[in-house]
mmCIF file of N, CA and C in Angstrom:
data_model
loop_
_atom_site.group_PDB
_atom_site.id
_atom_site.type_symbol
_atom_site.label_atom_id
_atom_site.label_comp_id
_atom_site.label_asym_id
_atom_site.label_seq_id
_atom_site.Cartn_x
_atom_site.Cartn_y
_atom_site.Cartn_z
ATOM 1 N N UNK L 771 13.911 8.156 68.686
ATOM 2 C CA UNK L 771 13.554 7.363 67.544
ATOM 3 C C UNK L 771 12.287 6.584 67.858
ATOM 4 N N UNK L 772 11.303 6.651 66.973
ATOM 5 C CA UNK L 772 10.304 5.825 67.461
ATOM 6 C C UNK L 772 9.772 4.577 66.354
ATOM 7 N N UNK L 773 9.558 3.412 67.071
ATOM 8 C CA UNK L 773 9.519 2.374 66.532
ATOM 9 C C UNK L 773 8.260 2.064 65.986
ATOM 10 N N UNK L 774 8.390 1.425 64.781
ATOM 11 C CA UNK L 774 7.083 1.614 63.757
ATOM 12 C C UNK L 774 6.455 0.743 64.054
ATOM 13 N N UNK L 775 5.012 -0.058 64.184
ATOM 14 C CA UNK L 775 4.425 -1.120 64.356
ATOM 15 C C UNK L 775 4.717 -2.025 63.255
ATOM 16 N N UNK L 776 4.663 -3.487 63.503
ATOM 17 C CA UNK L 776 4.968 -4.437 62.219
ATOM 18 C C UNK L 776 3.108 -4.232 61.415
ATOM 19 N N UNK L 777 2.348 -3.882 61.483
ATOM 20 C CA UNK L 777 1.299 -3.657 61.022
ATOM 21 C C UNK L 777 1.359 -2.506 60.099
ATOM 22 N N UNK L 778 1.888 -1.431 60.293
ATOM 23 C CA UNK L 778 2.228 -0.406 59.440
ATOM 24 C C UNK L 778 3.508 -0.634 58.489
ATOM 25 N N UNK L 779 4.304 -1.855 58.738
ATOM 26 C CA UNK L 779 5.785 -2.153 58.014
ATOM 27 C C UNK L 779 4.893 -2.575 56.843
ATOM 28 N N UNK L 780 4.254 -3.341 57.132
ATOM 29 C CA UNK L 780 3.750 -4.545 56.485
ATOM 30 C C UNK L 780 2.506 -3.284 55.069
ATOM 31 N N UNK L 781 2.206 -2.748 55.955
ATOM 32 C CA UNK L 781 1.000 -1.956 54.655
ATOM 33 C C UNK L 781 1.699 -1.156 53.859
ATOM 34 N N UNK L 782 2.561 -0.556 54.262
ATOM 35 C CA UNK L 782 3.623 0.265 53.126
ATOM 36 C C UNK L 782 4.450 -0.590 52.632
ATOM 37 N N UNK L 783 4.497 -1.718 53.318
ATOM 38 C CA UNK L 783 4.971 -2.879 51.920
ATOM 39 C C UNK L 783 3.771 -3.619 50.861
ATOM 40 N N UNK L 784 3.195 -3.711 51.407
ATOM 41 C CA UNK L 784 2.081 -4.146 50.429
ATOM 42 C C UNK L 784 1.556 -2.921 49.085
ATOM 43 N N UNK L 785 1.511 -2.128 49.732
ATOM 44 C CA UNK L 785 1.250 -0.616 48.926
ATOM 45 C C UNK L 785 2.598 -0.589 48.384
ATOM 46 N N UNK L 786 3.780 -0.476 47.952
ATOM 47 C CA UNK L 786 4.621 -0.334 47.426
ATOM 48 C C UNK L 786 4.397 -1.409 46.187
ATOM 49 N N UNK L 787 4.163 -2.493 46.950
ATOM 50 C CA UNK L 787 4.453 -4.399 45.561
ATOM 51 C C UNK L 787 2.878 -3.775 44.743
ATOM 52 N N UNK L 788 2.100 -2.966 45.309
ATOM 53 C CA UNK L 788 0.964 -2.969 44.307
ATOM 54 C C UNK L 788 0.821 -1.489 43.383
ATOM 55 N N UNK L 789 2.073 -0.933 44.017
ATOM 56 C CA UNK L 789 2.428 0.265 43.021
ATOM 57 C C UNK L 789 3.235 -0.498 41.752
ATOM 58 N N UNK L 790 4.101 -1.237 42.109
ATOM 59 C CA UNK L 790 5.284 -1.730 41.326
ATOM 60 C C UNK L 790 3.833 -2.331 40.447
ATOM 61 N N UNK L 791 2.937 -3.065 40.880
ATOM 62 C CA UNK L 791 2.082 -4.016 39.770
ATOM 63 C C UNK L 791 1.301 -3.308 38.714
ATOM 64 N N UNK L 792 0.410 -2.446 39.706
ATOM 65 C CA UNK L 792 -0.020 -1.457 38.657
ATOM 66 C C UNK L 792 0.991 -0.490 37.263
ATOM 67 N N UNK L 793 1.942 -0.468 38.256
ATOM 68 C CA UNK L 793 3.155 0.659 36.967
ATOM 69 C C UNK L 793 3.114 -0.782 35.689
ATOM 70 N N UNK L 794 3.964 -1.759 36.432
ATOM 71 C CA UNK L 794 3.831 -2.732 34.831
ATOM 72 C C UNK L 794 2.982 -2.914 34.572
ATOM 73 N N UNK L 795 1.965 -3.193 34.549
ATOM 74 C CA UNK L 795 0.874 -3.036 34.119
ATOM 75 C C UNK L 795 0.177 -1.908 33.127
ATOM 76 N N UNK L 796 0.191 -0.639 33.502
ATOM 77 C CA UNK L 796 0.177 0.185 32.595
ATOM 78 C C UNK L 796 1.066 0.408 31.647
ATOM 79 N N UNK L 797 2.748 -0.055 32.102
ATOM 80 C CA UNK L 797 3.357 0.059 31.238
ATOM 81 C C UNK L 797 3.007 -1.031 30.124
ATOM 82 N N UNK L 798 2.858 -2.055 30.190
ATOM 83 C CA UNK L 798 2.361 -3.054 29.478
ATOM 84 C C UNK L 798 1.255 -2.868 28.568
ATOM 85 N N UNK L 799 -0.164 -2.055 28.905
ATOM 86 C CA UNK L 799 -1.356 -1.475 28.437
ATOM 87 C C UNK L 799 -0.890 -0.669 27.287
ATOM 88 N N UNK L 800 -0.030 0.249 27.440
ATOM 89 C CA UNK L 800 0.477 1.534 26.528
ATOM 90 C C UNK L 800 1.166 0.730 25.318
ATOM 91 N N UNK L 801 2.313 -0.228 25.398
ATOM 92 C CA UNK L 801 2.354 -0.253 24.012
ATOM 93 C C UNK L 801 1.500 -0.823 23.109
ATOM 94 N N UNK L 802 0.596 -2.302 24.013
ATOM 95 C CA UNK L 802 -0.281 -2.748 23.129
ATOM 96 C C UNK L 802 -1.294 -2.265 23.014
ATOM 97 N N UNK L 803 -1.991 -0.763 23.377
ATOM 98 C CA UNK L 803 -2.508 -0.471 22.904
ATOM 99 C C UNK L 803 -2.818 0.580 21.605
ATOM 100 N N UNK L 804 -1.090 0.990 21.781
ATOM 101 C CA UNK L 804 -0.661 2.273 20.336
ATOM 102 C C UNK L 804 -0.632 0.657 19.350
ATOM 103 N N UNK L 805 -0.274 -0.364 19.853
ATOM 104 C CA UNK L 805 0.283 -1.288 18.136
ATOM 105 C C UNK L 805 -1.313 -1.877 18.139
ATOM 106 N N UNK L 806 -2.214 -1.652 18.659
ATOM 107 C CA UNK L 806 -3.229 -2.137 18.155
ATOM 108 C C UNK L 806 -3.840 -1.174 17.879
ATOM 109 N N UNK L 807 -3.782 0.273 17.658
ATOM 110 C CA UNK L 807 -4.212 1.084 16.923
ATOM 111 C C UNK L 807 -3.649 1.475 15.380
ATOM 112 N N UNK L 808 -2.178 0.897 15.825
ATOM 113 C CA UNK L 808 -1.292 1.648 14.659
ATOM 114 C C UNK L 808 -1.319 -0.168 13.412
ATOM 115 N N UNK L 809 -2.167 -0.846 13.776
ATOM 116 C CA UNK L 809 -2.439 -2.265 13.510
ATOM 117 C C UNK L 809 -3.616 -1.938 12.506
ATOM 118 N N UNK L 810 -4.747 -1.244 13.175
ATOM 119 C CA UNK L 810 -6.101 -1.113 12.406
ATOM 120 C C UNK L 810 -5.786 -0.170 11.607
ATOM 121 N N UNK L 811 -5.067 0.679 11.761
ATOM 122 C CA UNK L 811 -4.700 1.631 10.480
ATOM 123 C C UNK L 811 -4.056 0.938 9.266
ATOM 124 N N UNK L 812 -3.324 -0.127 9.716
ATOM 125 C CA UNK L 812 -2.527 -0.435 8.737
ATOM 126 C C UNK L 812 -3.576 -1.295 7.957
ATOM 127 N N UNK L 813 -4.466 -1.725 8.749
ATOM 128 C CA UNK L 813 -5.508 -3.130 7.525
ATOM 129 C C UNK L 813 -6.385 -1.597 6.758
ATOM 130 N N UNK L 814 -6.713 -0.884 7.423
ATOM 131 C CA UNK L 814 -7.937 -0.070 6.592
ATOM 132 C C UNK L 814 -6.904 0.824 5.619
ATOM 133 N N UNK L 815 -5.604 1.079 5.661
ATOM 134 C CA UNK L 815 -4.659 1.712 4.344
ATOM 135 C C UNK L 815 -4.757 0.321 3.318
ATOM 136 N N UNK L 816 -4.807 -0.733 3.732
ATOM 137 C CA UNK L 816 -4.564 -1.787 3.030
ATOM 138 C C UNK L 816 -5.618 -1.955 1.928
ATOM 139 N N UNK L 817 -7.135 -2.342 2.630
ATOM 140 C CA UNK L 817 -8.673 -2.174 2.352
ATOM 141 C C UNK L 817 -8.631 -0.511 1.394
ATOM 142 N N UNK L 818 -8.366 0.277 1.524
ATOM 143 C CA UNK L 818 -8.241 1.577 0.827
ATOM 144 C C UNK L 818 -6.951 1.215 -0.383
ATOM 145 N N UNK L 819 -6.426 0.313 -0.283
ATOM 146 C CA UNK L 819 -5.276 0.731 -1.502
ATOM 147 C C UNK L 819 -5.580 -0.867 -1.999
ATOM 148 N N UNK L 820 -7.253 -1.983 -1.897
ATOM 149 C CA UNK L 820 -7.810 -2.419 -3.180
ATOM 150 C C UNK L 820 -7.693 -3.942 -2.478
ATOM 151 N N UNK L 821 -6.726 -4.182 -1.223
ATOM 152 C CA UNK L 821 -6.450 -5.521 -0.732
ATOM 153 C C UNK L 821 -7.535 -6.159 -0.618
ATOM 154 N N UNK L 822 -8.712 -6.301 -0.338
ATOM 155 C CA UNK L 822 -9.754 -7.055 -0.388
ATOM 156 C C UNK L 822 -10.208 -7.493 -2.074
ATOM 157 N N UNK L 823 -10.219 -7.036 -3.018
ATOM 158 C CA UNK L 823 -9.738 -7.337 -4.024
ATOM 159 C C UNK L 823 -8.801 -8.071 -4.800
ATOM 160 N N UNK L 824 -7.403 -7.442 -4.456
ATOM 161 C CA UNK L 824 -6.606 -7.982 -5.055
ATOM 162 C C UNK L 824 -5.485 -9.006 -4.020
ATOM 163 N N UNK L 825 -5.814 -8.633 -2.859
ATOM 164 C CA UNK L 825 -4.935 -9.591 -1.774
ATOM 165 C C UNK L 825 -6.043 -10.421 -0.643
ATOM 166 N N UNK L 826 -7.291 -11.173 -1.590
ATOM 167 C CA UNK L 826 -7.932 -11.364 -0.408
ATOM 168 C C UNK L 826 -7.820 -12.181 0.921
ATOM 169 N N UNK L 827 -6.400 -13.033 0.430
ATOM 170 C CA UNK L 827 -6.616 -13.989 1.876
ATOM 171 C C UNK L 827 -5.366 -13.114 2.586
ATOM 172 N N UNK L 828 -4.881 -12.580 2.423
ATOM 173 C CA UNK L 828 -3.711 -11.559 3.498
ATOM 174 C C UNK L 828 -4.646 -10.695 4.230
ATOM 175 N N UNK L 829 -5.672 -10.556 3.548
ATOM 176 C CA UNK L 829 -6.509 -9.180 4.593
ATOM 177 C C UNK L 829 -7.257 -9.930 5.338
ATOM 178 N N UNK L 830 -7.834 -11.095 4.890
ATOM 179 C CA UNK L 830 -8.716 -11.769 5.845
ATOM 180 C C UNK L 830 -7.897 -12.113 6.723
ATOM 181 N N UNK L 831 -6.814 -12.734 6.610
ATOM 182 C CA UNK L 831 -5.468 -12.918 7.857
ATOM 183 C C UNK L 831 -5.225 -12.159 9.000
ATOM 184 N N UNK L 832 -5.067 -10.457 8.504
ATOM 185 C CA UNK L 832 -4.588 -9.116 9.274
ATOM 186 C C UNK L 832 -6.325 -9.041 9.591
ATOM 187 N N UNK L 833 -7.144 -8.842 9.127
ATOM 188 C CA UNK L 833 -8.613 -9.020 9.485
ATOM 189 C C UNK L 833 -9.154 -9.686 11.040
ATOM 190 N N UNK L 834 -8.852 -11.024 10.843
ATOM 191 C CA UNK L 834 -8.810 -11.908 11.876
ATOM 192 C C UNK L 834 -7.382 -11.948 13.101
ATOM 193 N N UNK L 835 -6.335 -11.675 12.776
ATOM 194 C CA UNK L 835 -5.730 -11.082 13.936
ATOM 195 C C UNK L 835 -5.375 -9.746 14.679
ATOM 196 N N UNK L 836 -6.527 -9.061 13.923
ATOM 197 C CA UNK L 836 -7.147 -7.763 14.524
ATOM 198 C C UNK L 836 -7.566 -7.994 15.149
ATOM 199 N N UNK L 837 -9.005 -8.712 15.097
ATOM 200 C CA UNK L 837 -9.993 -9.159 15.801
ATOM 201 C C UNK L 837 -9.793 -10.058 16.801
ATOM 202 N N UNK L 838 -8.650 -10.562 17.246
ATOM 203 C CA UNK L 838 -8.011 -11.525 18.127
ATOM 204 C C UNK L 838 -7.284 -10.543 19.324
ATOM 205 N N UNK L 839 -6.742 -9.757 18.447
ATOM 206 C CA UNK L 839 -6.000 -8.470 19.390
ATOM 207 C C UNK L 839 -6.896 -8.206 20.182
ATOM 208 N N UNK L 840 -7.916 -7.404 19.437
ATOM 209 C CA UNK L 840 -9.185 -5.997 20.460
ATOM 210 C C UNK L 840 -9.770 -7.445 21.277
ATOM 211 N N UNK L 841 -9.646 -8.480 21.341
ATOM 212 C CA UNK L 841 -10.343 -9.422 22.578
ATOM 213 C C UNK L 841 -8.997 -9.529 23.238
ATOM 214 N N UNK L 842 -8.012 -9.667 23.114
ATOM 215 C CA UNK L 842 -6.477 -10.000 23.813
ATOM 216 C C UNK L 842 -6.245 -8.877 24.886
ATOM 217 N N UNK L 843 -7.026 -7.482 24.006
ATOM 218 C CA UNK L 843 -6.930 -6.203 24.616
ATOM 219 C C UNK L 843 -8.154 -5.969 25.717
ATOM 220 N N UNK L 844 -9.368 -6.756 25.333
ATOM 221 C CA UNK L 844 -9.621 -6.475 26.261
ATOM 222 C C UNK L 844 -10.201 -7.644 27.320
ATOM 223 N N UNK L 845 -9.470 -8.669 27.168
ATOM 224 C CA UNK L 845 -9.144 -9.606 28.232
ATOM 225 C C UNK L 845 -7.742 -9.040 29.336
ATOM 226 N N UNK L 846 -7.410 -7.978 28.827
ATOM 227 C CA UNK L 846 -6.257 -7.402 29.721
ATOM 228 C C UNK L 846 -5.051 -8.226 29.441
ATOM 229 N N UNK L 847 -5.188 -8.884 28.367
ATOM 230 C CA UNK L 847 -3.998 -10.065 28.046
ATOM 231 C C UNK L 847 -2.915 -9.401 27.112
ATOM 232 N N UNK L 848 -2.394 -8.101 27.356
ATOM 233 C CA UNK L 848 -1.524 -7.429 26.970
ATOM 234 C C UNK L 848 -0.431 -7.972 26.164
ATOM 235 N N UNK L 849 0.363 -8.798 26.386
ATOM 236 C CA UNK L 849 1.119 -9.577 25.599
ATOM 237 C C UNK L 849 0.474 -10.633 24.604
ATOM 238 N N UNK L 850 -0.185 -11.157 24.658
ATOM 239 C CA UNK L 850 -0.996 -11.393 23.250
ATOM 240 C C UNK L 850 -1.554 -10.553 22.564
ATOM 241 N N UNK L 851 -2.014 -9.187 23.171
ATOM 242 C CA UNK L 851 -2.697 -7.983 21.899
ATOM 243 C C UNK L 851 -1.440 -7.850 21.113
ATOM 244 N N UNK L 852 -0.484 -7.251 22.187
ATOM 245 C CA UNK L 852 0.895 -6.658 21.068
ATOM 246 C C UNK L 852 1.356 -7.695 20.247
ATOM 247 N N UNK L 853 1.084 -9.176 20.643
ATOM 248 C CA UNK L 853 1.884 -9.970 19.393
ATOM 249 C C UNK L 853 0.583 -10.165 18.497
ATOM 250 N N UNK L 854 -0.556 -10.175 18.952
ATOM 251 C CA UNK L 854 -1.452 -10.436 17.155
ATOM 252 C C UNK L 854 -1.198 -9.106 16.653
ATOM 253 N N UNK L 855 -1.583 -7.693 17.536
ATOM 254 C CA UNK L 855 -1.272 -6.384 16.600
ATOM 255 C C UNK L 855 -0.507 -6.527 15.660
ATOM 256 N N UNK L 856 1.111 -7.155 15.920
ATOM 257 C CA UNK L 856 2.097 -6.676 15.091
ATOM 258 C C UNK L 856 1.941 -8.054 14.329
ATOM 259 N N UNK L 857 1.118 -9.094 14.214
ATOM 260 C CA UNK L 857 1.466 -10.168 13.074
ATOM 261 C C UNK L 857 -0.132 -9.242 12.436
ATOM 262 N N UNK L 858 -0.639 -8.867 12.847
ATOM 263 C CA UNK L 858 -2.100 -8.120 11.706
ATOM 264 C C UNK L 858 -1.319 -6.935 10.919
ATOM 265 N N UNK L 859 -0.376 -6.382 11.573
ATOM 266 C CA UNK L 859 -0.145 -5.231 10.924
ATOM 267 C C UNK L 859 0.902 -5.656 9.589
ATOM 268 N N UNK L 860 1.426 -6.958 9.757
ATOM 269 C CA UNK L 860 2.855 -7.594 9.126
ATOM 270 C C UNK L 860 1.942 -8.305 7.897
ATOM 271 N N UNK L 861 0.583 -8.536 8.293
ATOM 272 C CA UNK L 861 -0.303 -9.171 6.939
ATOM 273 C C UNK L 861 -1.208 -7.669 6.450
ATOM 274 N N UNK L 862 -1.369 -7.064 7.111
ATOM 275 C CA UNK L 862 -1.763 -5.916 6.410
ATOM 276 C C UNK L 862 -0.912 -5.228 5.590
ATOM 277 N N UNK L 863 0.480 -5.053 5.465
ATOM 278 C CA UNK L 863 1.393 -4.417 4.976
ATOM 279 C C UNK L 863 1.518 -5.493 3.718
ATOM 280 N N UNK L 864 1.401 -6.654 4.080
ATOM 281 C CA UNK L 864 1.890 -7.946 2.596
ATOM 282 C C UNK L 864 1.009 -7.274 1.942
ATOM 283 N N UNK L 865 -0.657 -7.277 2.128
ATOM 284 C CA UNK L 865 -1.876 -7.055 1.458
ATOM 285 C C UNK L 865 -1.882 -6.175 0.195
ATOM 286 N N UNK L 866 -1.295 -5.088 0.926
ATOM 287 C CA UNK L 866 -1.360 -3.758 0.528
ATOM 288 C C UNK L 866 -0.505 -3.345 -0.319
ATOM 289 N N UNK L 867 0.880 -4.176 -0.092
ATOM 290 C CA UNK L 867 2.005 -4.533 -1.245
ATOM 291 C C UNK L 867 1.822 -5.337 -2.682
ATOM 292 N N UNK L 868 1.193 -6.342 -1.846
ATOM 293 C CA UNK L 868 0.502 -7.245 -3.302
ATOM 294 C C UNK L 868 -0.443 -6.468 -4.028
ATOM 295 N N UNK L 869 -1.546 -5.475 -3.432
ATOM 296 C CA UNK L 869 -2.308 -5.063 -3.962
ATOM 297 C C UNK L 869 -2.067 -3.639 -4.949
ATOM 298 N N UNK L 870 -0.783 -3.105 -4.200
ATOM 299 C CA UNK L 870 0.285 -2.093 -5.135
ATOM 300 C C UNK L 870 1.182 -2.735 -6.538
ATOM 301 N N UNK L 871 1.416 -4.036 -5.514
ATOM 302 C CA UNK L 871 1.982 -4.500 -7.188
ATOM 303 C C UNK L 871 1.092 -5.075 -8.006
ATOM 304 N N UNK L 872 0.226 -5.017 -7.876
ATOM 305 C CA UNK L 872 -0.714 -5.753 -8.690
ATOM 306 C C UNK L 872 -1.569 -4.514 -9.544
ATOM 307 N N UNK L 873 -1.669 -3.178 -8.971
ATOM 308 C CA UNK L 873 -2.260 -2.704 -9.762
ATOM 309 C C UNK L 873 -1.158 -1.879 -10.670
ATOM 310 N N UNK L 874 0.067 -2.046 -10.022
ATOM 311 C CA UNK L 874 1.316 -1.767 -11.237
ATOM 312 C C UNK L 874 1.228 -2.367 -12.478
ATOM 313 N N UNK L 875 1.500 -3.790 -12.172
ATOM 314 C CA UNK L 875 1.311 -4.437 -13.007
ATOM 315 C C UNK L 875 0.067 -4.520 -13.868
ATOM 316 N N UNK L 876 -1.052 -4.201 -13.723
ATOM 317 C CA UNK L 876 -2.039 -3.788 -14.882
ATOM 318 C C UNK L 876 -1.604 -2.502 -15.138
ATOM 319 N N UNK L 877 -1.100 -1.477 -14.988
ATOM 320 C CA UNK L 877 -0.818 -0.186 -15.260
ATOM 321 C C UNK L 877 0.061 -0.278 -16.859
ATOM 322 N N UNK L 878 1.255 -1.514 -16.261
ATOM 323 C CA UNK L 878 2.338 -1.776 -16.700
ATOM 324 C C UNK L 878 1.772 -2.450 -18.261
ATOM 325 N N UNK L 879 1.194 -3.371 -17.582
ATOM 326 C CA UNK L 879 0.206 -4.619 -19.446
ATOM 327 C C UNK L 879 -0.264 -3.110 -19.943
ATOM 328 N N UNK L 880 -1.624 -2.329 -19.783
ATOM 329 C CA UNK L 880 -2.256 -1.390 -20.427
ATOM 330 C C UNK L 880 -1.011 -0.665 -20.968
ATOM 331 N N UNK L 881 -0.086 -0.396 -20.375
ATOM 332 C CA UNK L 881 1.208 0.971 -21.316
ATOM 333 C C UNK L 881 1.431 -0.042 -22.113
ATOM 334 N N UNK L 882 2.286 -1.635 -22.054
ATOM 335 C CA UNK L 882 2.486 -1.999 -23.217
ATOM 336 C C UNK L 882 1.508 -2.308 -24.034
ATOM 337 N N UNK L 883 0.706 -2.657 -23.818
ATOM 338 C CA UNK L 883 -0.729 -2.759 -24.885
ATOM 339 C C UNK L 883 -1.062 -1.419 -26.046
ATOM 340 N N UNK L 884 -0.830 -0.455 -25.109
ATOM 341 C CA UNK L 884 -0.527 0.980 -25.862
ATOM 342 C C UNK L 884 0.351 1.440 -26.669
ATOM 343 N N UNK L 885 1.383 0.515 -26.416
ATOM 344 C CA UNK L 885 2.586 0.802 -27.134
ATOM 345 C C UNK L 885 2.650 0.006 -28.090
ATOM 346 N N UNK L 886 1.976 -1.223 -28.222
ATOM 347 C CA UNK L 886 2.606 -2.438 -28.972
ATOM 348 C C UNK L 886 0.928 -1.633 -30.935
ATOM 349 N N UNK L 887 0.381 -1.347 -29.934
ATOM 350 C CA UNK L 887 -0.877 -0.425 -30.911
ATOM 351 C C UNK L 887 0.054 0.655 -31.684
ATOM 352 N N UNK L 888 0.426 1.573 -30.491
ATOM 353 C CA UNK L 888 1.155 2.741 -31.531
ATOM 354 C C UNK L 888 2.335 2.212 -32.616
ATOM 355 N N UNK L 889 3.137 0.964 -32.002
ATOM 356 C CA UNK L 889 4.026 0.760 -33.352
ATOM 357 C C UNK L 889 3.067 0.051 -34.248
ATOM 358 N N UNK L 890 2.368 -0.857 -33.843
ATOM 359 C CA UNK L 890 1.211 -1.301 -35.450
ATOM 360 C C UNK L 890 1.298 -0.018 -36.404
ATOM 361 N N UNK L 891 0.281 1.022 -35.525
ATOM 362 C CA UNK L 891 0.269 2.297 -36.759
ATOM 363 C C UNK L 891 1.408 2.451 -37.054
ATOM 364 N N UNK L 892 2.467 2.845 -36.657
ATOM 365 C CA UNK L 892 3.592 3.576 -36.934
ATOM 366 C C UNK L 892 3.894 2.505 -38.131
ATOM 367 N N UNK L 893 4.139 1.452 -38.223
ATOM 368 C CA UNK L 893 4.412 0.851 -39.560
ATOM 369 C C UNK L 893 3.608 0.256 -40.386
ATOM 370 N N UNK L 894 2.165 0.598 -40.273
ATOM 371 C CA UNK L 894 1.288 0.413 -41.439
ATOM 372 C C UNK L 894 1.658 2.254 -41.919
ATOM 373 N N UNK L 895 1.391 3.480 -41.077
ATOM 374 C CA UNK L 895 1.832 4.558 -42.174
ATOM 375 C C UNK L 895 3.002 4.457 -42.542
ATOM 376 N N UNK L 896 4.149 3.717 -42.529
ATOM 377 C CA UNK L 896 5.657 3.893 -42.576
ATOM 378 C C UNK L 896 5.372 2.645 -44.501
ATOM 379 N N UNK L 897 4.412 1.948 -44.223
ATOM 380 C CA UNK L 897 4.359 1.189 -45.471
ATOM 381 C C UNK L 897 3.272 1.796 -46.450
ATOM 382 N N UNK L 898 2.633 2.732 -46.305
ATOM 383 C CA UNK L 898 2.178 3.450 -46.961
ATOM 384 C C UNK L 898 2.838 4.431 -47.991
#
């Protein structure tokens, strides 16, 4: 059996604690960096379905904690990207909701506006 030097104990321990650091570490990198992708998708579906328009201070919200993330992300500050990602993506989704119901709701006034016209005619020819 031959006996290991405490100099060699010691470096395959050190190399082990800086495997373990690096692994969390990347593990840490990977989710905040899918929710800060799957974050900017959600403000630019938002921006595409009228939110700057019709939801403007929710997008400026998801806007600005985008933009808090990609510095969180790349300060290596991993746990602050993933929590602004998912509060940008949680105001991008309001945005985009308000901005769906909102163009319902003009959809909704114009049909009754249309309708409230067609019965006019219908009973001016009905009194004819």
């Amino acid at each position: 059996m031959t006996q290991q030097s405490p100099f060699k104990s010691l470096a395959c321990g050190a190399a082990a604690a800086a495997l373990l650091v690096l692994t969390g570490c990347a593990s840490q990198k990977a989710p905040a960096t899918a929710d800060v992708a799957v974050s900017r998708n959600a403000v630019q579906n938002a921006v595409q379905a009228g939110a700057a328009e019709l939801a403007p201070a929710e997008i400026t919200a998801a806007r600005a904690k985008m933009m808090r993330a990609n510095e969180a992300l790349a300060a290596r500050d991993y746990k602050l990207a993933r929590e602004l990602a998912m509060q940008a993506q949680a105001d991008a989704q309001l945005a985009q909701s308000k901005a769906n119901s909102a163009k319902a709701t003009a959809a909704s006034d114009a049909l009754n506006e249309d309708l409230r016209v067609l019965r006019q005619e219908v009973e001016r020819a009905n009194t004819q």
